[in-house]
Amino acid sequence: MLVVDALTKTVPGGRRVLDGVSFSVGAGEFVGILGSSGAGKSLTLRAISGLTELDSGEVRFACEDGTMCCVTRARGKALRAARRQMGVIFQGLHLVKRMTVIENVMMGRLGFIHPLRSWLYGFTDAEAREALEALDQVSMKPLAGRITGSLSGGEMQRVAIARAIFQRPRLYLADEPIAALDPRNAEAILNLLQPLSRHNPVVSTFHQPELTRRFCTRVVGIREGRVVYDGSPELSRSELAGIYGIREAQAV
Amino acid sequence: MMWPSQNARRMWATVATFAAFLGGFLAYLNVEPVAVLFQGQHLQNLFRDVFPPRLAVLWERSGLWWSVVETLAMAFAGTTLGLAFALPAGLAGAANTTPHGGLRAAVRFQLSLERALSSFFILMVLLIAFGLGPFAATVTLALGTLGGFGKLFAESLERVEAAPAEALAALGASRSQQICFAVLPQAAPALITGSLYAFDINLRAAIALGIFGAGGLGAELLLAYNTLRYHDVLALALVSLVLVTAVERVSDFLRQRI
Amino acid sequence: MVPYSARRQLVRRAVGFGLWLGLFLAAAALCDLSPEILKQGLGKAPQFAREFFPPLWAAADEMVEPLLSTLALASAASLLGMLLAFPVGLAAAANIVPVWLRLPVRILLGAERALPEILQLLFFVVAFGLGPFSGMCALAFSSIGMLGKLVGDAIEDADDKVLESLKATGASFWQVIRYGLLPQVLPSLAANALFRFDVNVRSSVVLGAIGAGGIGAEIARSMGMLQYNRATMAVLGSLILIYAAETVSGQLRRRLLEDGRS
Ligand SMILES: Nc1ncnc2c1ncn2[C@@H]1O[C@H](COP(=O)(O)OP(=O)(O)OP(=O)(O)O)[C@@H](O)[C@H]1O
Ligand SMILES: [Mg+2]
């Protein structure tokens, strides 16, 4: 489904922020990426959707026609064709605050829409009805007409997920989807993501090992740009300590 | 605060430098403000010749209201024509929307040139090319609008949050779709405010260009002035004042609405 | 209900565009904005290029004196405007003067900003005749119109606590203004005056053409005598002056703002 192969990246100043990151994702998986702040989790996700220039390494992705296409080397149309198969769930600030909730959701399918049509009138009524269903799945239907900027952080997070659902991608990428949410909302979001992953795999970064243990099927641990753990979400204390670079006694 | 004497000395030194510079400039220009102001009875003459305004001119001159309409039309056409070019120029000149870095530099240079060229010189050239009348003034206003607001638009576009556009890129939206759905909606208030402001400025400029020979209210002013009807000039100046203030109020109101 | 309708989107965009187009066409008709005139004018372009270019380099040294005079005019007007803006701003601040003084001052400042400088110049010419003094008055007054308002606003927004505590120490009215208000207002006044200098240099070129002398008069005279390549030379001079003024004023303003922050 998705193969991440030996990604390396050096930033100006000479520091290696990605140092041979490799893992792969198959059907039905919910992969949680763990790692301390600055380990390179977000950068890995950005590399998967082709938003970051890499020094070397490849991201391969099973495209619509079944062939594996290389996201890293794709440009223009080919890159967009790969991207529209990946639903990205970033934090709320990635929504357009001045537009309505339902419009933000419908933007999920921009990759499939002819540019000329998007300049003329945007989306169709059929798409609007479908977007409303996606919002219903995240229990945001009553707020569909609101201006997005007036929502709370948790509500925006749901809108971002509804956008990804509406996009109907073959893979979901989420960067800290539950950051800045209270425990109840965080669980609610995870309860949304988990069933999605049964049909199309989810790759998501987290800061909560206890939650990846409960919801994920697999954990990838990244430390200083390197994959230091790849396996079951039932991490031992020493494995956890290895990911976060702390002594065993301090690991929860 | 700790060394009040030193502070005070610095202040007086600054004031003295200012005064010296001012005196130097005035001497260079060969003007003696005190002498001019109080010896020549100029101010008395001014008051005698200009006051009171002869408001009768407002209904006596039949073409006057037509000239007001013409000035408004010049300002509006100049603004819309200029903005119609300023928006693409802004899109090409903003780092986050430009199709190419080289184009961005070229557009920015072009815009700065338009800003530096004095509008009255442009008007003079255009008056020779297109003949007397509002056409030349409209094009002059459009060029000025393009130079000033193309740059302003580019800056407003660059100030927009980058994250929403990047999120759209990540789900496969094209460059133009990112601009249409993420950049422009965020920049819209700034662009609309700028456009209203452009009309305010161009109305003033349309009156001024009229005095240079472009028709409209400015031409009425110049005619009254050249025929030494100074009381009429003051009345017409009051008309300009009311017109400019009214338009400013309307655009303030519209700005508040968005 | 679905809070979105494709038709409404389409109609909204179409109505907005149609309205704009209609108004533009109406205004264009009033301004004789016709393609024929455009074509006729553009037809003259090659002839223009020949008459305006190359600039008459031989006249370069004749431009120095008018350029300096324009620069002196703009500088004097900016300095005068800045010096007078503070007292005028005091008279426009609600927390310093009573309403019966503030209101007329504010109205005058507003009128000052609303009227084009050229129009103001006409009145000064009636009083003082043609020449740089009238030009300087026009520019100085419109500088006061802008700077005085900004100073007035700044004083109204100034920190009242500083003033209160100064008053409590028994400082006189003028001491409160000198030690309480001036330091708060001066940095922004200086920055705005520098901006105004930039504007004044541009305007002084234009006013010169009407009778304030300097490089503007040089351009107007050359055009009037059909010496178009000489006019180009003068315009080139004014471009350099405007560009230099913009750069210097921008640099100084940046340094001023950085000083204020550190
Ligand atoms: N464009 C860039 N230029 C320079 N350094 C960068 C750039 N992008 C990322 N980095 C660096 O790369 C490292 C990894 O960043 P990344 O955002 O992936 O961290 P993260 O694991 O997501 O951390 P967090 O948990 O805090 O989100 C950081 O040290 C960051 O400073
Ligand atoms: Mg991160």
mmCIF file with all atom_site columns, C-alpha atoms in Angstrom, chain A residues 30-210:
data_model
loop_
_atom_site.group_PDB
_atom_site.id
_atom_site.type_symbol
_atom_site.label_atom_id
_atom_site.label_alt_id
_atom_site.label_comp_id
_atom_site.label_asym_id
_atom_site.label_entity_id
_atom_site.label_seq_id
_atom_site.pdbx_PDB_ins_code
_atom_site.Cartn_x
_atom_site.Cartn_y
_atom_site.Cartn_z
_atom_site.occupancy
_atom_site.B_iso_or_equiv
_atom_site.pdbx_formal_charge
_atom_site.auth_seq_id
_atom_site.auth_comp_id
_atom_site.auth_asym_id
_atom_site.auth_atom_id
_atom_site.pdbx_PDB_model_num
ATOM 1   C CA . PHE A 1 30  ? -3.660  1.862  11.945  1.00 0.00 ? 30  PHE A CA 1
ATOM 2   C CA . VAL A 1 31  ? -0.029  2.914  12.351  1.00 0.00 ? 31  VAL A CA 1
ATOM 3   C CA . GLY A 1 32  ? 0.842   5.231  15.235  1.00 0.00 ? 32  GLY A CA 1
ATOM 4   C CA . ILE A 1 33  ? 4.120   7.168  14.977  1.00 0.00 ? 33  ILE A CA 1
ATOM 5   C CA . LEU A 1 34  ? 5.674   7.990  18.340  1.00 0.00 ? 34  LEU A CA 1
ATOM 6   C CA . GLY A 1 35  ? 8.737   10.103 19.118  1.00 0.00 ? 35  GLY A CA 1
ATOM 7   C CA . SER A 1 36  ? 9.793   13.084 21.162  1.00 0.00 ? 36  SER A CA 1
ATOM 8   C CA . SER A 1 37  ? 9.438   16.635 19.940  1.00 0.00 ? 37  SER A CA 1
ATOM 9   C CA . GLY A 1 38  ? 11.700  17.376 16.976  1.00 0.00 ? 38  GLY A CA 1
ATOM 10  C CA . ALA A 1 39  ? 12.286  13.674 16.223  1.00 0.00 ? 39  ALA A CA 1
ATOM 11  C CA . GLY A 1 40  ? 11.038  14.083 12.648  1.00 0.00 ? 40  GLY A CA 1
ATOM 12  C CA . LYS A 1 41  ? 7.475   12.782 12.794  1.00 0.00 ? 41  LYS A CA 1
ATOM 13  C CA . SER A 1 42  ? 5.802   15.686 11.022  1.00 0.00 ? 42  SER A CA 1
ATOM 14  C CA . LEU A 1 43  ? 8.601   15.806 8.489   1.00 0.00 ? 43  LEU A CA 1
ATOM 15  C CA . THR A 1 44  ? 8.056   12.123 7.647   1.00 0.00 ? 44  THR A CA 1
ATOM 16  C CA . LEU A 1 45  ? 4.337   12.723 7.058   1.00 0.00 ? 45  LEU A CA 1
ATOM 17  C CA . ARG A 1 46  ? 5.092   15.770 4.915   1.00 0.00 ? 46  ARG A CA 1
ATOM 18  C CA . ALA A 1 47  ? 7.536   13.707 2.890   1.00 0.00 ? 47  ALA A CA 1
ATOM 19  C CA . ILE A 1 48  ? 4.844   11.081 2.294   1.00 0.00 ? 48  ILE A CA 1
ATOM 20  C CA . SER A 1 49  ? 2.518   13.650 0.734   1.00 0.00 ? 49  SER A CA 1
ATOM 21  C CA . GLY A 1 50  ? 5.415   15.158 -1.211  1.00 0.00 ? 50  GLY A CA 1
ATOM 22  C CA . LEU A 1 51  ? 5.464   18.514 0.597   1.00 0.00 ? 51  LEU A CA 1
ATOM 23  C CA . THR A 1 52  ? 9.162   18.326 1.514   1.00 0.00 ? 52  THR A CA 1
ATOM 24  C CA . GLU A 1 53  ? 12.242  18.138 -0.669  1.00 0.00 ? 53  GLU A CA 1
ATOM 25  C CA . LEU A 1 54  ? 14.379  15.152 0.388   1.00 0.00 ? 54  LEU A CA 1
ATOM 26  C CA . ASP A 1 55  ? 18.093  14.481 -0.064  1.00 0.00 ? 55  ASP A CA 1
ATOM 27  C CA . SER A 1 56  ? 17.490  10.848 -0.898  1.00 0.00 ? 56  SER A CA 1
ATOM 28  C CA . GLY A 1 57  ? 14.997  8.062  -0.357  1.00 0.00 ? 57  GLY A CA 1
ATOM 29  C CA . GLU A 1 58  ? 11.645  7.244  -1.896  1.00 0.00 ? 58  GLU A CA 1
ATOM 30  C CA . VAL A 1 59  ? 7.980   7.116  -1.012  1.00 0.00 ? 59  VAL A CA 1
ATOM 31  C CA . ARG A 1 60  ? 6.050   4.594  -3.102  1.00 0.00 ? 60  ARG A CA 1
ATOM 32  C CA . PHE A 1 61  ? 2.290   4.453  -3.091  1.00 0.00 ? 61  PHE A CA 1
ATOM 33  C CA . ALA A 1 62  ? -0.219  2.086  -4.727  1.00 0.00 ? 62  ALA A CA 1
ATOM 34  C CA . CYS A 1 63  ? -2.043  4.282  -7.208  1.00 0.00 ? 63  CYS A CA 1
ATOM 35  C CA . GLU A 1 64  ? -5.580  4.048  -8.590  1.00 0.00 ? 64  GLU A CA 1
ATOM 36  C CA . ASP A 1 65  ? -4.531  1.741  -11.435 1.00 0.00 ? 65  ASP A CA 1
ATOM 37  C CA . GLY A 1 66  ? -2.797  -0.635 -9.034  1.00 0.00 ? 66  GLY A CA 1
ATOM 38  C CA . THR A 1 67  ? 0.766   0.233  -10.030 1.00 0.00 ? 67  THR A CA 1
ATOM 39  C CA . MET A 1 68  ? 3.190   1.581  -7.437  1.00 0.00 ? 68  MET A CA 1
ATOM 40  C CA . CYS A 1 69  ? 4.007   5.228  -8.177  1.00 0.00 ? 69  CYS A CA 1
ATOM 41  C CA . CYS A 1 70  ? 6.885   7.128  -6.648  1.00 0.00 ? 70  CYS A CA 1
ATOM 42  C CA . VAL A 1 71  ? 5.599   10.215 -4.851  1.00 0.00 ? 71  VAL A CA 1
ATOM 43  C CA . THR A 1 72  ? 9.082   11.583 -4.275  1.00 0.00 ? 72  THR A CA 1
ATOM 44  C CA . ARG A 1 73  ? 9.898   11.867 -7.944  1.00 0.00 ? 73  ARG A CA 1
ATOM 45  C CA . ALA A 1 74  ? 6.429   12.725 -9.218  1.00 0.00 ? 74  ALA A CA 1
ATOM 46  C CA . ARG A 1 75  ? 5.767   16.280 -10.383 1.00 0.00 ? 75  ARG A CA 1
ATOM 47  C CA . GLY A 1 76  ? 2.709   18.194 -11.603 1.00 0.00 ? 76  GLY A CA 1
ATOM 48  C CA . LYS A 1 77  ? -0.212  16.027 -12.677 1.00 0.00 ? 77  LYS A CA 1
ATOM 49  C CA . ALA A 1 78  ? 1.273   12.734 -11.476 1.00 0.00 ? 78  ALA A CA 1
ATOM 50  C CA . LEU A 1 79  ? 1.975   14.169 -8.029  1.00 0.00 ? 79  LEU A CA 1
ATOM 51  C CA . ARG A 1 80  ? -1.549  15.555 -7.782  1.00 0.00 ? 80  ARG A CA 1
ATOM 52  C CA . ALA A 1 81  ? -2.983  12.211 -8.854  1.00 0.00 ? 81  ALA A CA 1
ATOM 53  C CA . ALA A 1 82  ? -1.110  10.518 -5.999  1.00 0.00 ? 82  ALA A CA 1
ATOM 54  C CA . ARG A 1 83  ? -2.014  13.228 -3.509  1.00 0.00 ? 83  ARG A CA 1
ATOM 55  C CA . ARG A 1 84  ? -5.730  13.071 -4.095  1.00 0.00 ? 84  ARG A CA 1
ATOM 56  C CA . GLN A 1 85  ? -5.612  9.456  -2.911  1.00 0.00 ? 85  GLN A CA 1
ATOM 57  C CA . MET A 1 86  ? -4.181  10.548 0.454   1.00 0.00 ? 86  MET A CA 1
ATOM 58  C CA . GLY A 1 87  ? -6.395  12.293 2.984   1.00 0.00 ? 87  GLY A CA 1
ATOM 59  C CA . VAL A 1 88  ? -4.422  14.628 5.211   1.00 0.00 ? 88  VAL A CA 1
ATOM 60  C CA . ILE A 1 89  ? -5.664  15.588 8.656   1.00 0.00 ? 89  ILE A CA 1
ATOM 61  C CA . PHE A 1 90  ? -3.511  18.373 9.998   1.00 0.00 ? 90  PHE A CA 1
ATOM 62  C CA . GLN A 1 91  ? -4.429  20.562 12.872  1.00 0.00 ? 91  GLN A CA 1
ATOM 63  C CA . GLY A 1 92  ? -7.308  23.035 12.698  1.00 0.00 ? 92  GLY A CA 1
ATOM 64  C CA . LEU A 1 93  ? -5.217  25.870 11.362  1.00 0.00 ? 93  LEU A CA 1
ATOM 65  C CA . HIS A 1 94  ? -5.155  24.201 8.013   1.00 0.00 ? 94  HIS A CA 1
ATOM 66  C CA . LEU A 1 95  ? -8.802  25.053 7.405   1.00 0.00 ? 95  LEU A CA 1
ATOM 67  C CA . VAL A 1 96  ? -9.839  28.271 5.660   1.00 0.00 ? 96  VAL A CA 1
ATOM 68  C CA . LYS A 1 97  ? -11.347 30.173 8.575   1.00 0.00 ? 97  LYS A CA 1
ATOM 69  C CA . ARG A 1 98  ? -13.355 32.663 6.555   1.00 0.00 ? 98  ARG A CA 1
ATOM 70  C CA . MET A 1 99  ? -15.363 30.023 4.683   1.00 0.00 ? 99  MET A CA 1
ATOM 71  C CA . THR A 1 100 ? -18.230 27.883 5.927   1.00 0.00 ? 100 THR A CA 1
ATOM 72  C CA . VAL A 1 101 ? -17.749 24.442 7.424   1.00 0.00 ? 101 VAL A CA 1
ATOM 73  C CA . ILE A 1 102 ? -19.394 22.656 4.516   1.00 0.00 ? 102 ILE A CA 1
ATOM 74  C CA . GLU A 1 103 ? -17.258 24.520 1.976   1.00 0.00 ? 103 GLU A CA 1
ATOM 75  C CA . ASN A 1 104 ? -14.136 23.494 3.847   1.00 0.00 ? 104 ASN A CA 1
ATOM 76  C CA . VAL A 1 105 ? -15.299 19.877 3.722   1.00 0.00 ? 105 VAL A CA 1
ATOM 77  C CA . MET A 1 106 ? -16.036 20.011 0.003   1.00 0.00 ? 106 MET A CA 1
ATOM 78  C CA . MET A 1 107 ? -12.532 21.292 -0.672  1.00 0.00 ? 107 MET A CA 1
ATOM 79  C CA . GLY A 1 108 ? -11.446 17.733 0.088   1.00 0.00 ? 108 GLY A CA 1
ATOM 80  C CA . ARG A 1 109 ? -12.288 16.781 -3.461  1.00 0.00 ? 109 ARG A CA 1
ATOM 81  C CA . LEU A 1 110 ? -10.559 19.667 -5.255  1.00 0.00 ? 110 LEU A CA 1
ATOM 82  C CA . GLY A 1 111 ? -8.065  17.194 -6.705  1.00 0.00 ? 111 GLY A CA 1
ATOM 83  C CA . PHE A 1 112 ? -10.852 15.602 -8.740  1.00 0.00 ? 112 PHE A CA 1
ATOM 84  C CA . ILE A 1 113 ? -12.442 18.829 -9.959  1.00 0.00 ? 113 ILE A CA 1
ATOM 85  C CA . HIS A 1 114 ? -11.587 20.625 -13.159 1.00 0.00 ? 114 HIS A CA 1
ATOM 86  C CA . PRO A 1 115 ? -9.870  23.946 -12.254 1.00 0.00 ? 115 PRO A CA 1
ATOM 87  C CA . LEU A 1 116 ? -12.168 25.892 -14.564 1.00 0.00 ? 116 LEU A CA 1
ATOM 88  C CA . ARG A 1 117 ? -15.257 24.668 -12.719 1.00 0.00 ? 117 ARG A CA 1
ATOM 89  C CA . SER A 1 118 ? -13.737 25.566 -9.363  1.00 0.00 ? 118 SER A CA 1
ATOM 90  C CA . TRP A 1 119 ? -13.279 29.154 -10.516 1.00 0.00 ? 119 TRP A CA 1
ATOM 91  C CA . LEU A 1 120 ? -16.803 29.377 -11.959 1.00 0.00 ? 120 LEU A CA 1
ATOM 92  C CA . TYR A 1 121 ? -18.950 28.172 -9.098  1.00 0.00 ? 121 TYR A CA 1
ATOM 93  C CA . GLY A 1 122 ? -17.076 25.696 -6.928  1.00 0.00 ? 122 GLY A CA 1
ATOM 94  C CA . PHE A 1 123 ? -19.062 22.608 -6.005  1.00 0.00 ? 123 PHE A CA 1
ATOM 95  C CA . THR A 1 124 ? -22.325 20.928 -6.998  1.00 0.00 ? 124 THR A CA 1
ATOM 96  C CA . ASP A 1 125 ? -25.411 20.322 -4.871  1.00 0.00 ? 125 ASP A CA 1
ATOM 97  C CA . ALA A 1 126 ? -24.805 16.558 -4.976  1.00 0.00 ? 126 ALA A CA 1
ATOM 98  C CA . GLU A 1 127 ? -21.362 17.122 -3.497  1.00 0.00 ? 127 GLU A CA 1
ATOM 99  C CA . ALA A 1 128 ? -22.894 19.346 -0.833  1.00 0.00 ? 128 ALA A CA 1
ATOM 100 C CA . ARG A 1 129 ? -25.290 16.550 0.201   1.00 0.00 ? 129 ARG A CA 1
ATOM 101 C CA . GLU A 1 130 ? -22.421 14.091 0.380   1.00 0.00 ? 130 GLU A CA 1
ATOM 102 C CA . ALA A 1 131 ? -20.347 16.521 2.425   1.00 0.00 ? 131 ALA A CA 1
ATOM 103 C CA . LEU A 1 132 ? -23.260 16.828 4.820   1.00 0.00 ? 132 LEU A CA 1
ATOM 104 C CA . GLU A 1 133 ? -23.197 13.061 5.299   1.00 0.00 ? 133 GLU A CA 1
ATOM 105 C CA . ALA A 1 134 ? -19.475 13.185 6.041   1.00 0.00 ? 134 ALA A CA 1
ATOM 106 C CA . LEU A 1 135 ? -20.150 15.888 8.614   1.00 0.00 ? 135 LEU A CA 1
ATOM 107 C CA . ASP A 1 136 ? -22.896 13.715 10.076  1.00 0.00 ? 136 ASP A CA 1
ATOM 108 C CA . GLN A 1 137 ? -20.359 10.920 10.635  1.00 0.00 ? 137 GLN A CA 1
ATOM 109 C CA . VAL A 1 138 ? -18.317 13.238 12.876  1.00 0.00 ? 138 VAL A CA 1
ATOM 110 C CA . SER A 1 139 ? -21.554 14.629 14.454  1.00 0.00 ? 139 SER A CA 1
ATOM 111 C CA . MET A 1 140 ? -21.003 18.086 13.030  1.00 0.00 ? 140 MET A CA 1
ATOM 112 C CA . LYS A 1 141 ? -24.055 18.213 10.763  1.00 0.00 ? 141 LYS A CA 1
ATOM 113 C CA . PRO A 1 142 ? -25.840 20.975 12.721  1.00 0.00 ? 142 PRO A CA 1
ATOM 114 C CA . LEU A 1 143 ? -22.845 23.292 12.341  1.00 0.00 ? 143 LEU A CA 1
ATOM 115 C CA . ALA A 1 144 ? -22.446 22.834 8.561   1.00 0.00 ? 144 ALA A CA 1
ATOM 116 C CA . GLY A 1 145 ? -23.382 26.444 7.762   1.00 0.00 ? 145 GLY A CA 1
ATOM 117 C CA . ARG A 1 146 ? -21.165 28.091 10.361  1.00 0.00 ? 146 ARG A CA 1
ATOM 118 C CA . ILE A 1 147 ? -18.074 30.158 9.516   1.00 0.00 ? 147 ILE A CA 1
ATOM 119 C CA . THR A 1 148 ? -15.178 27.850 10.330  1.00 0.00 ? 148 THR A CA 1
ATOM 120 C CA . GLY A 1 149 ? -13.208 30.458 12.267  1.00 0.00 ? 149 GLY A CA 1
ATOM 121 C CA . SER A 1 150 ? -15.915 30.545 14.942  1.00 0.00 ? 150 SER A CA 1
ATOM 122 C CA . LEU A 1 151 ? -15.563 26.852 15.847  1.00 0.00 ? 151 LEU A CA 1
ATOM 123 C CA . SER A 1 152 ? -13.687 25.438 18.833  1.00 0.00 ? 152 SER A CA 1
ATOM 124 C CA . GLY A 1 153 ? -10.455 23.514 18.400  1.00 0.00 ? 153 GLY A CA 1
ATOM 125 C CA . GLY A 1 154 ? -12.112 20.115 18.784  1.00 0.00 ? 154 GLY A CA 1
ATOM 126 C CA . GLU A 1 155 ? -14.855 21.042 16.322  1.00 0.00 ? 155 GLU A CA 1
ATOM 127 C CA . MET A 1 156 ? -12.291 22.178 13.756  1.00 0.00 ? 156 MET A CA 1
ATOM 128 C CA . GLN A 1 157 ? -10.476 18.881 14.189  1.00 0.00 ? 157 GLN A CA 1
ATOM 129 C CA . ARG A 1 158 ? -13.708 17.048 13.340  1.00 0.00 ? 158 ARG A CA 1
ATOM 130 C CA . VAL A 1 159 ? -14.192 19.238 10.268  1.00 0.00 ? 159 VAL A CA 1
ATOM 131 C CA . ALA A 1 160 ? -10.680 18.320 9.137   1.00 0.00 ? 160 ALA A CA 1
ATOM 132 C CA . ILE A 1 161 ? -11.572 14.632 9.531   1.00 0.00 ? 161 ILE A CA 1
ATOM 133 C CA . ALA A 1 162 ? -14.855 15.111 7.677   1.00 0.00 ? 162 ALA A CA 1
ATOM 134 C CA . ARG A 1 163 ? -12.891 16.706 4.841   1.00 0.00 ? 163 ARG A CA 1
ATOM 135 C CA . ALA A 1 164 ? -10.614 13.665 4.671   1.00 0.00 ? 164 ALA A CA 1
ATOM 136 C CA . ILE A 1 165 ? -13.597 11.261 4.783   1.00 0.00 ? 165 ILE A CA 1
ATOM 137 C CA . PHE A 1 166 ? -15.353 13.213 2.030   1.00 0.00 ? 166 PHE A CA 1
ATOM 138 C CA . GLN A 1 167 ? -12.222 13.002 -0.087  1.00 0.00 ? 167 GLN A CA 1
ATOM 139 C CA . ARG A 1 168 ? -12.588 9.161  -0.109  1.00 0.00 ? 168 ARG A CA 1
ATOM 140 C CA . PRO A 1 169 ? -8.830  8.563  -0.126  1.00 0.00 ? 169 PRO A CA 1
ATOM 141 C CA . ARG A 1 170 ? -7.029  5.218  -0.067  1.00 0.00 ? 170 ARG A CA 1
ATOM 142 C CA . LEU A 1 171 ? -4.798  6.293  2.820   1.00 0.00 ? 171 LEU A CA 1
ATOM 143 C CA . TYR A 1 172 ? -5.196  8.711  5.716   1.00 0.00 ? 172 TYR A CA 1
ATOM 144 C CA . LEU A 1 173 ? -2.292  10.762 7.088   1.00 0.00 ? 173 LEU A CA 1
ATOM 145 C CA . ALA A 1 174 ? -2.866  12.555 10.387  1.00 0.00 ? 174 ALA A CA 1
ATOM 146 C CA . ASP A 1 175 ? -0.433  14.801 12.256  1.00 0.00 ? 175 ASP A CA 1
ATOM 147 C CA . GLU A 1 176 ? -1.247  14.952 15.962  1.00 0.00 ? 176 GLU A CA 1
ATOM 148 C CA . PRO A 1 177 ? -5.002  14.787 15.367  1.00 0.00 ? 177 PRO A CA 1
ATOM 149 C CA . ILE A 1 178 ? -5.673  14.952 19.110  1.00 0.00 ? 178 ILE A CA 1
ATOM 150 C CA . ALA A 1 179 ? -3.196  17.624 20.153  1.00 0.00 ? 179 ALA A CA 1
ATOM 151 C CA . ALA A 1 180 ? -4.835  20.307 22.299  1.00 0.00 ? 180 ALA A CA 1
ATOM 152 C CA . LEU A 1 181 ? -7.982  18.239 22.858  1.00 0.00 ? 181 LEU A CA 1
ATOM 153 C CA . ASP A 1 182 ? -9.384  17.157 26.211  1.00 0.00 ? 182 ASP A CA 1
ATOM 154 C CA . PRO A 1 183 ? -9.315  13.391 26.936  1.00 0.00 ? 183 PRO A CA 1
ATOM 155 C CA . ARG A 1 184 ? -12.973 12.832 26.042  1.00 0.00 ? 184 ARG A CA 1
ATOM 156 C CA . ASN A 1 185 ? -12.700 14.609 22.691  1.00 0.00 ? 185 ASN A CA 1
ATOM 157 C CA . ALA A 1 186 ? -9.405  12.830 22.007  1.00 0.00 ? 186 ALA A CA 1
ATOM 158 C CA . GLU A 1 187 ? -11.079 9.442  22.473  1.00 0.00 ? 187 GLU A CA 1
ATOM 159 C CA . ALA A 1 188 ? -13.978 10.515 20.296  1.00 0.00 ? 188 ALA A CA 1
ATOM 160 C CA . ILE A 1 189 ? -11.591 11.409 17.486  1.00 0.00 ? 189 ILE A CA 1
ATOM 161 C CA . LEU A 1 190 ? -9.733  8.114  17.830  1.00 0.00 ? 190 LEU A CA 1
ATOM 162 C CA . ASN A 1 191 ? -13.046 6.285  17.776  1.00 0.00 ? 191 ASN A CA 1
ATOM 163 C CA . LEU A 1 192 ? -13.647 7.967  14.426  1.00 0.00 ? 192 LEU A CA 1
ATOM 164 C CA . LEU A 1 193 ? -10.238 7.125  12.981  1.00 0.00 ? 193 LEU A CA 1
ATOM 165 C CA . GLN A 1 194 ? -10.153 3.478  14.083  1.00 0.00 ? 194 GLN A CA 1
ATOM 166 C CA . PRO A 1 195 ? -13.099 2.244  11.948  1.00 0.00 ? 195 PRO A CA 1
ATOM 167 C CA . LEU A 1 196 ? -11.787 4.241  8.966   1.00 0.00 ? 196 LEU A CA 1
ATOM 168 C CA . SER A 1 197 ? -8.523  2.330  9.138   1.00 0.00 ? 197 SER A CA 1
ATOM 169 C CA . ARG A 1 198 ? -10.285 -1.020 8.555   1.00 0.00 ? 198 ARG A CA 1
ATOM 170 C CA . HIS A 1 199 ? -11.046 0.028  4.960   1.00 0.00 ? 199 HIS A CA 1
ATOM 171 C CA . ASN A 1 200 ? -8.139  2.339  4.254   1.00 0.00 ? 200 ASN A CA 1
ATOM 172 C CA . PRO A 1 201 ? -4.985  2.440  6.365   1.00 0.00 ? 201 PRO A CA 1
ATOM 173 C CA . VAL A 1 202 ? -4.297  5.358  8.714   1.00 0.00 ? 202 VAL A CA 1
ATOM 174 C CA . VAL A 1 203 ? -0.832  6.709  9.568   1.00 0.00 ? 203 VAL A CA 1
ATOM 175 C CA . SER A 1 204 ? -0.898  9.129  12.456  1.00 0.00 ? 204 SER A CA 1
ATOM 176 C CA . THR A 1 205 ? 1.554   10.774 14.850  1.00 0.00 ? 205 THR A CA 1
ATOM 177 C CA . PHE A 1 206 ? 0.810   10.812 18.579  1.00 0.00 ? 206 PHE A CA 1
ATOM 178 C CA . HIS A 1 207 ? 2.335   11.855 21.884  1.00 0.00 ? 207 HIS A CA 1
ATOM 179 C CA . GLN A 1 208 ? 0.304   9.367  23.990  1.00 0.00 ? 208 GLN A CA 1
ATOM 180 C CA . PRO A 1 209 ? 1.673   5.781  24.115  1.00 0.00 ? 209 PRO A CA 1
ATOM 181 C CA . GLU A 1 210 ? -1.300  4.677  26.234  1.00 0.00 ? 210 GLU A CA 1
#
